Coordinates of C-alpha atoms in Angstrom, one line a residue:
Chain A
M11 CA 0.0 0.0 0.0
V12 CA 2.8 2.4 0.8
A13 CA 4.5 2.7 -2.5
S14 CA 8.1 3.7 -2.5
T15 CA 8.6 7.1 -4.0
A16 CA 11.4 9.3 -5.2
D17 CA 10.0 12.3 -3.4
P18 CA 12.3 12.8 -0.3
A19 CA 9.6 14.7 1.6
L20 CA 7.3 11.7 1.4
D21 CA 9.9 9.3 2.6
G22 CA 10.8 11.5 5.5
V23 CA 7.3 11.9 6.7
A24 CA 6.7 8.2 7.4
R25 CA 9.8 8.2 9.7
R26 CA 8.7 11.4 11.3
A27 CA 5.2 10.0 11.9
I28 CA 6.5 7.0 13.7
R29 CA 8.9 9.0 15.8
D30 CA 6.1 11.4 16.7
V31 CA 3.6 8.7 17.6
F32 CA 6.1 6.8 19.8
P33 CA 5.3 8.6 23.1
L34 CA 1.6 7.9 22.4
Y35 CA 2.4 4.3 21.5
L36 CA 4.3 3.4 24.7
P37 CA 1.2 3.3 27.0
T38 CA -0.6 1.0 24.6
V39 CA 2.1 -1.7 25.3
P40 CA 0.9 -2.7 28.7
F41 CA -2.7 -2.2 27.6
A42 CA -2.2 -4.7 24.7
L43 CA -0.5 -7.1 27.1
V44 CA -3.2 -6.9 29.7
L45 CA -5.8 -7.4 26.9
G46 CA -3.9 -10.5 25.7
V47 CA -3.8 -11.9 29.2
A48 CA -7.5 -11.2 29.7
M49 CA -8.2 -13.1 26.4
T50 CA -6.7 -16.2 27.9
E51 CA -9.1 -15.9 30.9
S52 CA -12.2 -15.0 28.7
A53 CA -15.3 -17.0 28.4
M54 CA -14.7 -16.6 24.7
P55 CA -12.3 -19.1 23.0
T56 CA -8.9 -17.4 22.9
N57 CA -8.7 -17.3 19.1
I58 CA -12.2 -15.8 18.9
A59 CA -11.2 -13.2 21.6
W60 CA -8.1 -12.4 19.5
S61 CA -10.3 -11.6 16.5
T62 CA -11.7 -8.6 18.4
N63 CA -8.6 -7.0 16.9
I64 CA -10.8 -6.2 13.9
V65 CA -12.5 -3.7 16.1
F66 CA -9.1 -2.1 16.9
A67 CA -10.2 -0.3 20.0
G68 CA -8.6 -1.4 23.2
A69 CA -11.2 -0.4 25.8
A70 CA -14.1 -1.9 23.8
Q71 CA -12.0 -5.1 23.1
L72 CA -11.3 -5.4 26.9
A73 CA -14.9 -4.9 27.7
M74 CA -16.1 -7.5 25.3
V75 CA -13.5 -10.1 26.4
T76 CA -14.2 -9.6 30.1
L77 CA -18.0 -9.4 29.8
A78 CA -18.3 -12.5 27.6
G79 CA -18.9 -14.8 30.6
T80 CA -21.6 -12.8 32.4
A81 CA -23.4 -10.4 30.0
T82 CA -26.1 -11.2 27.4
W83 CA -25.3 -10.7 23.8
L84 CA -27.1 -7.4 23.7
T85 CA -25.4 -6.0 26.7
L86 CA -22.0 -7.0 25.5
V87 CA -22.6 -5.3 22.1
M88 CA -24.2 -2.2 23.5
T89 CA -21.4 -1.7 26.0
A90 CA -18.7 -1.9 23.4
V91 CA -20.7 0.4 21.1
V92 CA -21.2 3.0 23.8
I93 CA -17.4 2.9 24.6
N94 CA -16.7 3.5 20.9
L95 CA -19.3 6.4 20.5
R96 CA -16.5 8.9 21.2
H97 CA -15.1 8.2 17.8
V98 CA -18.1 10.1 16.3
M99 CA -16.5 13.1 17.9
Y100 CA -13.1 12.3 16.2
S101 CA -14.9 11.7 12.9
A102 CA -16.4 15.2 13.1
A103 CA -13.2 16.9 14.1
M104 CA -11.2 15.1 11.3
A105 CA -13.7 15.5 8.4
H106 CA -12.0 18.6 7.0
H107 CA -8.6 16.8 6.8
F108 CA -10.2 14.1 4.6
R109 CA -12.1 16.4 2.3
D110 CA -9.3 16.8 -0.2
Q111 CA -8.2 13.2 0.0
P112 CA -8.8 10.4 -2.5
R113 CA -11.9 8.3 -2.1
W114 CA -9.9 5.1 -1.2
F115 CA -8.3 6.9 1.7
R116 CA -11.6 8.4 3.0
W117 CA -12.8 4.8 3.3
V118 CA -9.7 3.1 4.6
G119 CA -8.3 5.8 6.9
P120 CA -11.0 5.8 9.5
F121 CA -10.5 2.2 10.3
V122 CA -7.4 3.1 12.2
L123 CA -8.7 6.3 13.8
I124 CA -8.0 5.5 17.4
D125 CA -7.5 7.9 20.3
Q126 CA -3.7 8.2 19.8
L127 CA -3.9 8.7 16.1
F128 CA -6.5 11.4 16.5
A129 CA -4.4 13.2 19.2
L130 CA -1.4 13.0 16.8
T131 CA -2.8 14.0 13.5
A132 CA -5.8 16.2 14.1
R133 CA -3.7 19.3 14.6
R134 CA -1.3 18.7 11.8
S135 CA -2.7 21.3 9.4
D136 CA 0.8 22.2 8.4
L137 CA 1.1 19.2 6.1
D138 CA -0.4 19.3 2.6
P139 CA -2.9 16.5 1.7
P140 CA -0.5 13.9 0.3
L141 CA 2.0 14.5 3.1
W142 CA -0.7 14.4 5.7
R143 CA -2.1 11.1 4.2
R144 CA 1.3 9.5 4.4
Y145 CA 1.8 10.8 7.9
Y146 CA -1.6 9.5 9.1
L147 CA -1.2 6.1 7.4
S148 CA 2.4 5.5 8.7
A149 CA 1.4 6.3 12.3
G150 CA -1.9 4.4 12.0
L151 CA -0.3 1.3 10.5
F152 CA 2.5 1.4 13.1
L153 CA -0.1 1.5 15.9
L154 CA -2.2 -1.3 14.3
V155 CA 0.7 -3.7 13.8
T156 CA 2.3 -3.1 17.2
W157 CA -1.1 -3.5 18.8
V158 CA -1.8 -6.9 17.3
I159 CA 1.7 -8.0 18.2
G160 CA 1.3 -6.8 21.8
V161 CA -2.0 -8.6 22.2
T162 CA -0.6 -11.8 20.7
V163 CA 2.4 -11.6 23.1
G164 CA 0.0 -11.0 26.0
I165 CA -1.9 -14.2 25.1
A166 CA 1.4 -16.2 25.1
V167 CA 2.6 -14.7 28.3
G168 CA -0.9 -14.9 30.0
S169 CA -1.3 -18.6 29.7
A170 CA 2.2 -19.0 31.3
I171 CA 1.6 -16.8 34.4
P172 CA 0.2 -18.5 37.4
T173 CA -3.3 -17.2 38.6
E174 CA -1.7 -16.3 42.1
W175 CA -0.2 -13.2 40.3
R176 CA -3.7 -11.9 40.1
L177 CA -3.5 -10.6 36.6
D178 CA -7.2 -10.9 36.4
I179 CA -7.4 -7.6 38.3
A180 CA -5.2 -5.8 35.8
P181 CA -8.1 -4.8 33.5
A182 CA -9.8 -3.0 36.4
V183 CA -6.6 -1.2 37.3
M184 CA -6.1 -0.3 33.6
F185 CA -9.6 1.1 33.2
G186 CA -9.2 3.0 36.5
G187 CA -6.0 4.6 35.3
L188 CA -7.5 5.5 31.9
V189 CA -10.5 7.1 33.6
V190 CA -8.2 9.3 35.8
L191 CA -6.0 10.3 32.9
G192 CA -9.0 11.3 30.9
L193 CA -10.3 13.7 33.6
T194 CA -9.3 17.2 32.6
T195 CA -12.3 19.2 33.7
R196 CA -14.7 19.3 36.7
P197 CA -17.7 18.1 34.6
M198 CA -15.6 15.2 33.4
A199 CA -14.9 14.2 37.0
L200 CA -18.6 14.5 37.8
A201 CA -19.4 12.3 34.8
A202 CA -17.0 9.7 36.0
L203 CA -18.1 9.8 39.6
T204 CA -21.7 9.5 38.6
G205 CA -21.0 6.6 36.2
A206 CA -19.1 4.7 39.0
A207 CA -21.7 5.4 41.7
V208 CA -24.8 4.5 39.6
C209 CA -23.1 1.3 38.3
F210 CA -22.2 0.4 41.9
A211 CA -25.8 0.9 43.0
G212 CA -27.0 -1.0 40.0
L213 CA -24.6 -4.0 40.5
G214 CA -27.7 -6.1 41.3
I215 CA -29.2 -5.5 37.9
P216 CA -28.8 -8.7 35.8
N217 CA -26.6 -9.0 32.7
N218 CA -24.4 -6.1 33.8
G219 CA -27.1 -3.6 33.0
G220 CA -25.6 -1.3 35.6
V221 CA -22.8 -0.4 33.2
L222 CA -25.1 1.1 30.7
L223 CA -27.2 2.7 33.4
G224 CA -24.1 4.2 34.9
A225 CA -22.8 5.4 31.6
T226 CA -26.1 7.1 30.7
A227 CA -26.4 8.8 34.1
G228 CA -22.7 9.9 33.9
V229 CA -23.2 11.5 30.5
I230 CA -26.3 13.4 31.5
V231 CA -24.6 14.7 34.7
G232 CA -21.4 15.7 32.8
F233 CA -23.5 17.4 30.0
L234 CA -25.6 19.4 32.6
A235 CA -22.5 20.3 34.6
D236 CA -20.8 21.5 31.4
K237 CA -23.8 23.6 30.5
A238 CA -23.9 25.0 34.1
S239 CA -20.2 25.9 34.0
D240 CA -20.8 27.8 30.7
R241 CA -23.5 29.8 32.4
T242 CA -21.3 30.5 35.5
A243 CA -18.4 31.6 33.3
S244 CA -20.6 34.0 31.3
D245 CA -22.0 35.3 34.6
R246 CA -18.6 35.8 35.9
S247 CA -17.4 37.6 32.8
A248 CA -20.5 39.8 33.0
T249 CA -19.6 40.6 36.7
D250 CA -16.0 41.4 35.6
R251 CA -17.2 43.7 32.9
Y252 CA -19.9 45.5 34.8
G253 CA -19.2 45.1 38.5
G254 CA -15.4 44.6 38.5
A255 CA -14.7 48.3 39.2
A256 CA -16.6 48.2 42.5
Chain B
M10 CA -22.2 -17.4 25.0
T11 CA -21.7 -19.7 22.0
T12 CA -18.8 -19.3 19.6
A13 CA -21.2 -18.3 16.8
A14 CA -22.8 -15.6 19.1
A15 CA -19.3 -14.3 20.0
I16 CA -18.3 -14.0 16.4
A17 CA -21.6 -12.2 15.6
A18 CA -21.0 -9.8 18.4
I19 CA -17.5 -9.0 17.2
V20 CA -18.6 -8.4 13.6
V21 CA -21.5 -6.2 14.8
V22 CA -19.3 -4.1 17.1
A23 CA -16.6 -3.9 14.4
L24 CA -19.1 -2.6 11.8
I25 CA -20.7 0.0 14.2
T26 CA -17.3 1.1 15.3
Y27 CA -16.2 1.6 11.8
V28 CA -19.3 3.6 11.0
S29 CA -18.8 5.8 14.1
R30 CA -15.2 6.5 12.9
A31 CA -16.0 6.9 9.2
G32 CA -19.5 8.3 9.2
L33 CA -18.8 11.9 9.2
I34 CA -15.6 11.5 7.1
V35 CA -17.1 9.4 4.3
F36 CA -20.8 10.2 4.2
L37 CA -21.4 13.6 5.8
A38 CA -18.1 15.4 5.1
D39 CA -19.8 18.7 4.6
R40 CA -22.2 18.5 7.6
S41 CA -21.4 19.0 11.2
I42 CA -23.0 17.6 14.3
P43 CA -24.9 19.9 16.7
A44 CA -22.8 21.4 19.4
D45 CA -24.8 19.8 22.2
V46 CA -24.2 16.4 20.7
T47 CA -20.4 17.0 20.7
R48 CA -20.7 18.3 24.2
A49 CA -22.5 15.1 25.4
L50 CA -20.1 12.8 23.5
R51 CA -17.2 14.3 25.5
Y52 CA -18.6 12.7 28.7
V53 CA -19.3 9.2 27.2
G54 CA -15.7 8.2 27.8
P55 CA -15.3 9.1 31.5
A56 CA -18.9 7.8 32.4
V57 CA -18.7 4.4 30.7
M58 CA -15.1 3.7 31.6
S59 CA -15.6 4.4 35.3
A60 CA -18.8 2.4 35.3
L61 CA -16.8 -0.5 33.7
T62 CA -14.1 -0.2 36.3
V63 CA -16.7 -0.8 39.1
N64 CA -18.3 -3.6 37.1
L65 CA -14.9 -5.3 36.6
L66 CA -14.3 -5.1 40.3
A67 CA -17.6 -6.9 41.0
G68 CA -16.7 -9.6 38.4
G69 CA -20.3 -10.4 37.7
Q70 CA -21.0 -11.4 41.2
G71 CA -22.9 -8.3 42.3
I72 CA -21.7 -6.2 45.3
S73 CA -20.4 -9.3 47.1
G74 CA -17.8 -9.6 44.3
V75 CA -16.1 -6.3 45.3
T76 CA -13.1 -7.2 47.5
G77 CA -11.0 -4.9 49.7
Q78 CA -7.7 -5.9 48.0
E79 CA -9.0 -5.2 44.6
V80 CA -10.4 -1.8 45.5
A81 CA -7.1 -0.9 47.0
A82 CA -5.2 -1.9 43.9
V83 CA -7.6 0.2 41.7
A84 CA -7.4 3.2 44.1
V85 CA -3.6 3.2 44.2
G86 CA -3.5 2.8 40.4
G87 CA -5.9 5.8 40.1
L88 CA -3.9 7.8 42.6
V89 CA -0.6 7.2 40.7
A90 CA -2.3 8.0 37.4
W91 CA -3.4 11.3 38.8
R92 CA -0.1 12.2 40.2
T93 CA 2.1 11.0 37.4
K94 CA -0.2 11.1 34.3
N95 CA 1.5 7.9 33.4
L96 CA -0.5 4.8 32.6
I97 CA 2.4 2.3 32.8
L98 CA 3.3 3.5 36.3
S99 CA -0.4 3.4 37.3
L100 CA -0.7 -0.2 36.2
A101 CA 2.5 -1.2 37.9
A102 CA 1.5 0.5 41.2
G103 CA -1.9 -1.2 41.2
M104 CA -0.4 -4.6 40.6
V105 CA 2.3 -4.2 43.2
T106 CA -0.3 -3.1 45.7
I107 CA -2.3 -6.3 45.4
W108 CA 0.9 -8.4 45.5
I109 CA 1.9 -6.7 48.8
I110 CA -1.5 -7.2 50.2
I111 CA -1.5 -10.9 49.2
L112 CA 2.0 -11.4 50.6
V113 CA 1.2 -9.6 54.0
T114 CA -2.2 -11.2 54.6

């Protein structure tokens, strides 16, 4: 797919993409390993669990693999879909980068549009369309290939590590860390707290229904808190403007 | 869950995930989504991930499935993530916590 070219700018950009994506790639290594280990403990046969790689979304994959034993089909699918809803946001933010791209790339490119690639490429408006395409694909393919390798290594390692090491708890620790890293604003913290609290209260709901209930409640609370903080901010600036002198 | 059901679930999730990634790029490149929808989508991640963390702690056994040592591991992992902004350190701290608790008790 990546044809060799005489244009030195195009050749350089692939290397630069991989160098730039490296700091974002590093945290995916333990994630892939944890996922691989979880696959060996999943209710799904390991090779089927491995094929969740076609979803190429770590959190959703981990949810599917760990829920397989206890959730209904519908809860499992819904939970994974909800986790991946955030990609709609990325798709919206990236649409203008794809507008001047060839049709094949508009179809193929989104397949690898994961959090890390979005963070890396969304702001690269300095590259012209062919360079941007090469940059995006190089980083995206690098992330995809290393991800699948990491998961596969995790499966190999996972079946060798004794259960006393309690690697079964690693997915929960992983998710907890991801939540904390994602909290940049107060409404986000409120959304996360609500999601956790409502899910906890709803643990008795059959088929892991508490997850979707907690997610819904968390989104509503985060959304409302966001709206409220907008209002407070505009009130404050109004006070600054009109009452600041007093 | 049967193998066929698992495969069907993976295919359905893969398709919907692709559509959520590609939708606005391939099909609606010139349209934008309402600001309120974007605003709500921002909170999907934190809300569903924290709910999943709690659910994983319960391990499908309801509230009785939540054990002190597991909560401690997740709490330490969360604290380290908050202080260091580093996922690898967070995971390591959480796992070391549970190993220490198991060794001591």
